[in-house]
XYZ file of C-alpha atoms in Angstrom:
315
model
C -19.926 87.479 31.133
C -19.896 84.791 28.478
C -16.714 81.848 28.903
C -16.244 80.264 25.318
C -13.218 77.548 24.939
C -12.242 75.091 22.631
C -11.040 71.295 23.257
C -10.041 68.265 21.811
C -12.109 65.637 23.050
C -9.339 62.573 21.875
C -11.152 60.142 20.274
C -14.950 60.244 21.270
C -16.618 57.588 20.324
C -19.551 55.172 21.367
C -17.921 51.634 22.246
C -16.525 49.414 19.873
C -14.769 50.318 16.595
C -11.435 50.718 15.604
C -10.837 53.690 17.725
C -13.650 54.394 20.558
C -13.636 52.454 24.044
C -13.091 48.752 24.285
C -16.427 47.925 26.028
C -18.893 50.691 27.742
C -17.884 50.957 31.004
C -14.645 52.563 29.382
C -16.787 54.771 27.736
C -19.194 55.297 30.317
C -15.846 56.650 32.089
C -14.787 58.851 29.258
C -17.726 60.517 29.600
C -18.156 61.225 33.323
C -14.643 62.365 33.312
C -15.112 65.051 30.234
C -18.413 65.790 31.965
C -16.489 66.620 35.156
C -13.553 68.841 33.658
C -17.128 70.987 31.120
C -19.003 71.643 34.185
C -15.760 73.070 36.570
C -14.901 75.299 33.517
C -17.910 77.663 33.284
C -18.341 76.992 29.943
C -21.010 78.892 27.609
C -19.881 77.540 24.307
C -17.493 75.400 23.604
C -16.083 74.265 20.444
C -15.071 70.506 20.469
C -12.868 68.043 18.332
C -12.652 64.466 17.873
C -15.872 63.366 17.803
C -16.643 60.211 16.136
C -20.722 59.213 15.788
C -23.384 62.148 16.710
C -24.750 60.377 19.506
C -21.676 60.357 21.312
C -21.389 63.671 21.738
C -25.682 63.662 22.230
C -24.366 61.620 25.029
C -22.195 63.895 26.318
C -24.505 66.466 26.687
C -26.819 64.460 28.720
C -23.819 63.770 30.916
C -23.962 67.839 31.996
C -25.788 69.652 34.325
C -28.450 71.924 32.986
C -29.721 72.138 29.496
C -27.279 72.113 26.231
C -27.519 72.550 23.034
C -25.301 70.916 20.293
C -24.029 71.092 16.608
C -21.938 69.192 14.742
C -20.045 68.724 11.210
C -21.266 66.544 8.432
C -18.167 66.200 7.797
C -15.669 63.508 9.717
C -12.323 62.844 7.915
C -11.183 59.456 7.397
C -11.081 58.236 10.939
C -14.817 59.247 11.315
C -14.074 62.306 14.003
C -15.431 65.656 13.101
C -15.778 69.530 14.733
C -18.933 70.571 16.924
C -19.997 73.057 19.438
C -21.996 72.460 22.951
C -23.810 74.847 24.101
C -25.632 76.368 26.953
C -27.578 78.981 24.172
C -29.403 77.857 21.168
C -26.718 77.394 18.093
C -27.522 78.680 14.904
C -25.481 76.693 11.804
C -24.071 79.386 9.566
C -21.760 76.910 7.602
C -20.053 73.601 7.508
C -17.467 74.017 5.058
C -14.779 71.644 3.160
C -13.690 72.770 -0.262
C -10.391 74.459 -0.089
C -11.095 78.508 -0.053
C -11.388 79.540 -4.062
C -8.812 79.775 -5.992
C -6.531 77.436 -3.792
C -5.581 74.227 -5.814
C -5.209 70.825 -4.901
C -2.365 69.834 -3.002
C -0.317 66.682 -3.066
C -1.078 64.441 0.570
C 0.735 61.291 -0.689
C 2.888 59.619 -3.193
C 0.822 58.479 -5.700
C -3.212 59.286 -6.582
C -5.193 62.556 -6.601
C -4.380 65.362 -4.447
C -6.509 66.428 -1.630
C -8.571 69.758 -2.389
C -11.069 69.732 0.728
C -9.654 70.301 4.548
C -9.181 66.992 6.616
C -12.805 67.234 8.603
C -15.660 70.100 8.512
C -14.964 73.730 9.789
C -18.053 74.537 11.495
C -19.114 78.252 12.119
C -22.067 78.575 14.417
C -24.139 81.874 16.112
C -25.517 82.200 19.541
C -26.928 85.025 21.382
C -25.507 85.420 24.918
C -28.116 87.887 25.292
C -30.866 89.336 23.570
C -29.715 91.442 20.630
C -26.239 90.207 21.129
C -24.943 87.896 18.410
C -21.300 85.720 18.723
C -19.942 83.864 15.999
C -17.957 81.041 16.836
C -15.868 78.937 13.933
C -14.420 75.915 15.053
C -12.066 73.686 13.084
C -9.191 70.644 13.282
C -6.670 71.651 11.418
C -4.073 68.686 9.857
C -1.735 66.831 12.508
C 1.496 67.086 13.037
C 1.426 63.523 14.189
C 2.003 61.628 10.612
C 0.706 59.021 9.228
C 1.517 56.706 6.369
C 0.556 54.067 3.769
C -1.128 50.880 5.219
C -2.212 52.845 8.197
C 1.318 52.980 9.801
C 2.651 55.311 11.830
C 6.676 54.967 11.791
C 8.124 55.803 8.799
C 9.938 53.242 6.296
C 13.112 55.372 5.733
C 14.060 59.306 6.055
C 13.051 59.993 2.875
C 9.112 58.853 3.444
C 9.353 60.512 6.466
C 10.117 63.782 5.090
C 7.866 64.106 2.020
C 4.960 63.166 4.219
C 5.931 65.821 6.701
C 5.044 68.204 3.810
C 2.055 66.724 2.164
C 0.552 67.562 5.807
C 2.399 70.787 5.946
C 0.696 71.336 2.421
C -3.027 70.272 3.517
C -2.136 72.288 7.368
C -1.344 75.638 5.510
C -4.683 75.224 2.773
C -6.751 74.292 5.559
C -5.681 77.416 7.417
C -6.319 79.516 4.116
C -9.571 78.191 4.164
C -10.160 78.485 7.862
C -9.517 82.352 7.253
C -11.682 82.658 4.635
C -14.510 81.314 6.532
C -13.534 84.177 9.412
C -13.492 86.926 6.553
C -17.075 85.813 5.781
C -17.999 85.881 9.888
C -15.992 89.357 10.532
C -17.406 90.766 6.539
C -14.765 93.394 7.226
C -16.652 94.876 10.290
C -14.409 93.615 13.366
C -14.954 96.274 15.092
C -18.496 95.873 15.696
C -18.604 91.617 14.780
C -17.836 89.755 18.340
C -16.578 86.932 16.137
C -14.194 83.858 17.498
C -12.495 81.167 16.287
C -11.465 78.157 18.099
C -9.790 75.249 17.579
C -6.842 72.637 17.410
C -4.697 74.117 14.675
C -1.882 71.452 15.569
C 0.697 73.717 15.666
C 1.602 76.613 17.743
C 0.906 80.534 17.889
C 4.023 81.541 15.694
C 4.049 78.729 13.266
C 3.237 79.670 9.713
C 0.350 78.192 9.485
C -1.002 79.578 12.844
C 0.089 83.139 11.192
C -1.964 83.010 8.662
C -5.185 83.326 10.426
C -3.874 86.563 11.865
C -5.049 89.017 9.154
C -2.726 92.272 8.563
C 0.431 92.522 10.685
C 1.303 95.244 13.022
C -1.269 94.553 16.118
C -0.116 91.165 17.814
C -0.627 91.284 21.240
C 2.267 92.678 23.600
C 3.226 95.432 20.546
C 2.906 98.844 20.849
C 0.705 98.954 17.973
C -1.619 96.202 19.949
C -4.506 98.459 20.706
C -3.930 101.188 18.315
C -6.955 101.382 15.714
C -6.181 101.482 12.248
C -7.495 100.484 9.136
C -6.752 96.242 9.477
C -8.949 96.498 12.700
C -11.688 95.591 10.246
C -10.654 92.237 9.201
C -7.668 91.295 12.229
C -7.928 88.508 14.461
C -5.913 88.234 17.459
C -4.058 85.120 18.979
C -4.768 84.886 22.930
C -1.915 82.776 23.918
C -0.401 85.413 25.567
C -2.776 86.193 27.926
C -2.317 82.809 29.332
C -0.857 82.712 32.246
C 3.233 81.169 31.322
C 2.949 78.061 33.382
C 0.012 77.038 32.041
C 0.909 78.078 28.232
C 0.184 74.148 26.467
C -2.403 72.418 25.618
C -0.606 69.087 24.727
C 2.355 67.295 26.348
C 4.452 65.651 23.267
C 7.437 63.445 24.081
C 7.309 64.978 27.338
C 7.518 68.863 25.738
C 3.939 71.392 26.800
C 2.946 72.794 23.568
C 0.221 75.476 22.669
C -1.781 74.109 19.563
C -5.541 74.812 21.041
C -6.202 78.384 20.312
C -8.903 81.018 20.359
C -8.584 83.998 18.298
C -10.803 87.106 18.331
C -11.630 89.989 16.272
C -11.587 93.986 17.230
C -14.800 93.637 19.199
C -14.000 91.350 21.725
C -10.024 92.311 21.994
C -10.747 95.107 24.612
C -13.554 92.560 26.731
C -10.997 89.697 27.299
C -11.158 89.291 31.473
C -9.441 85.912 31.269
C -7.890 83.746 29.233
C -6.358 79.951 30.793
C -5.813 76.802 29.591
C -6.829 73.873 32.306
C -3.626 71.974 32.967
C -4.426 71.239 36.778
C -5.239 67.901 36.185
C -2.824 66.963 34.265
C -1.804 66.061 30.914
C -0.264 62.185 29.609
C 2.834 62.566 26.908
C 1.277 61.264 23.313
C 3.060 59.812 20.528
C 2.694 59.547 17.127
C 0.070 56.354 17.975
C -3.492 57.428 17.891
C -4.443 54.456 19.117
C -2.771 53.840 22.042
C -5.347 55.731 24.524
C -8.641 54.397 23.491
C -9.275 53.682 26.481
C -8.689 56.515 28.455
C -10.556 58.234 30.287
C -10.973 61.940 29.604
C -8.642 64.053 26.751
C -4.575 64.326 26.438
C -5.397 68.112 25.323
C -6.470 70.784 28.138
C -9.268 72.897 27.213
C -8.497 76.535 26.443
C -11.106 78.672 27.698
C -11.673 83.063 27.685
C -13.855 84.677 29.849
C -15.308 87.830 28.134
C -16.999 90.858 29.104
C -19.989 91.458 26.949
């Protein structure tokens, strides 16, 4: 069995700063709390979010039982968070990649000034072996919030209008960065999905039949729950598949916004790993606070406002 899982740390950083933990005894909390919630999961590899310096997450590490192994973007966006992966098996880097996917243009993410033609943060795409001779790729990425933000750092918009327009610069940047996201997957899977054990992970900020989720889907015809689910055929070789439904229904979210459970952590799998799934949850039991637009509001906090999403595979 291998577990792999993906989760949004929320805001890891060392103490001080705009964003991390007040003072370190906050922090010092943070981390025995995420600590707690890695080691009940099982986890073999897990792809994180929302981590601010390196050592922080260096520190996380050494908050777990046993030895782990961990790699991380180069690439934080403008809040200095950034994708990585812990893990129990050496990680190999494979990429760490920015640039929109070829020949996407720029797209507008504001009012006035250049557009934006790289993704937010780093999509990291890493390889362990969960055995010898046995090779998983794992792509993890942070796709564009839903949770706006605007000029001067603010967070409520001035009038409808402002509101609006930004809701589709970061639709804009959400869909390219899930174009780009895909291409990264085609590069993993290299149109052999049936034999590549190849996942990717990751907050996508929205949920499984958004547009944006969609695209990472590959050719239609094979979503779970469809008679055609199972049923080889030719887009085997380049499909992923969404495993939100194999969640069990009352534990289907990964977020509580405004006091509504939404799915926007995901893990999606190609051909070679659809027919090995033995589990798929995502860890609500200890509950999840509401969040509002405010990033800042939980620095705080101890542990995440996202649940990690974990699958349990037979390899």
């Amino acid at each position: 069995m291998v577990v792999v899982g993906t989760w949004n740390l929320e805001n890891l950083y060392r103490p001080g700063g705009k964003y991390g933990p007040r003072d370190v005894n906050a922090y010092l909390g943070k981390l025995k709390a995420l600590a707690a919630t890695i080691g009940a999961l099982g986890v073999d590899v897990l792809g994180v979010q929302e981590v601010g310096e390196p050592e922080a997450l260096s520190d996380l590490a050494s908050s777990l039982s046993g030895d782990w192994h961990t790699a991380l973007s180069r690439h934080p966006d403008a809040r200095g968070i950034r994708v990585g992966v812990l893990s129990r098996m050496p990680v190999t880097v494979v990429e760490d990649v920015t640039a929109f996917e070829a020949p996407l243009a720029a797209v507008q993410n504001a009012d006035t000034g250049p557009g934006a033609a790289q993704t937010s943060r780093g999509m990291l795409a890493v390889r362990v072996e969960p055995t010898p001779g046995v090779t998983l790729d794992l792509a993890v990425c942070h796709l564009k919030s839903k949770l706006l933000s605007f000029p001067g750092g603010r967070f409520a918009a001035r009038d409808e209008g402002e509101r609006a327009r930004y809701g589709a610069y970061a639709l804009y940047r959400r869909a390219a960065e899930a174009t780009t996201l895909r291409g990264l997957a085609d590069r993993l899977v290299d149109g052999r999905g049936q034999e590549r054990a190849v996942v990717v992970v990751g907050d996508l900020n929205d949920e499984a039949q958004a547009a944006t989720t969609q695209i990472l889907l590959g050719p239609p015809g094979s979503a779970l729950g469809t008679a055609g689910a199972l049923r080889p055929d030719k887009g085997d070789a380049w499909r992923l598949w969404n495993l939100d439904t194999l969640i069990p229904e009352a534990e289907r979210y990964s977020r509580v916004h405004h006091g509504k459970g939404e799915l926007i952590d995901h893990i999606l799998v190609s051909r070679a790993l659809i027919e090995r799934v033995e589990e798929v949850r995502s860890v609500v039991d200890h509950g999840l606070p509401s969040v509002t637009e405010d990033p800042t509001g939980r620095r705080d906090a101890a542990d995440s406002d996202h649940a990690p999403v974990i699958a349990r595979f037979r390899l």
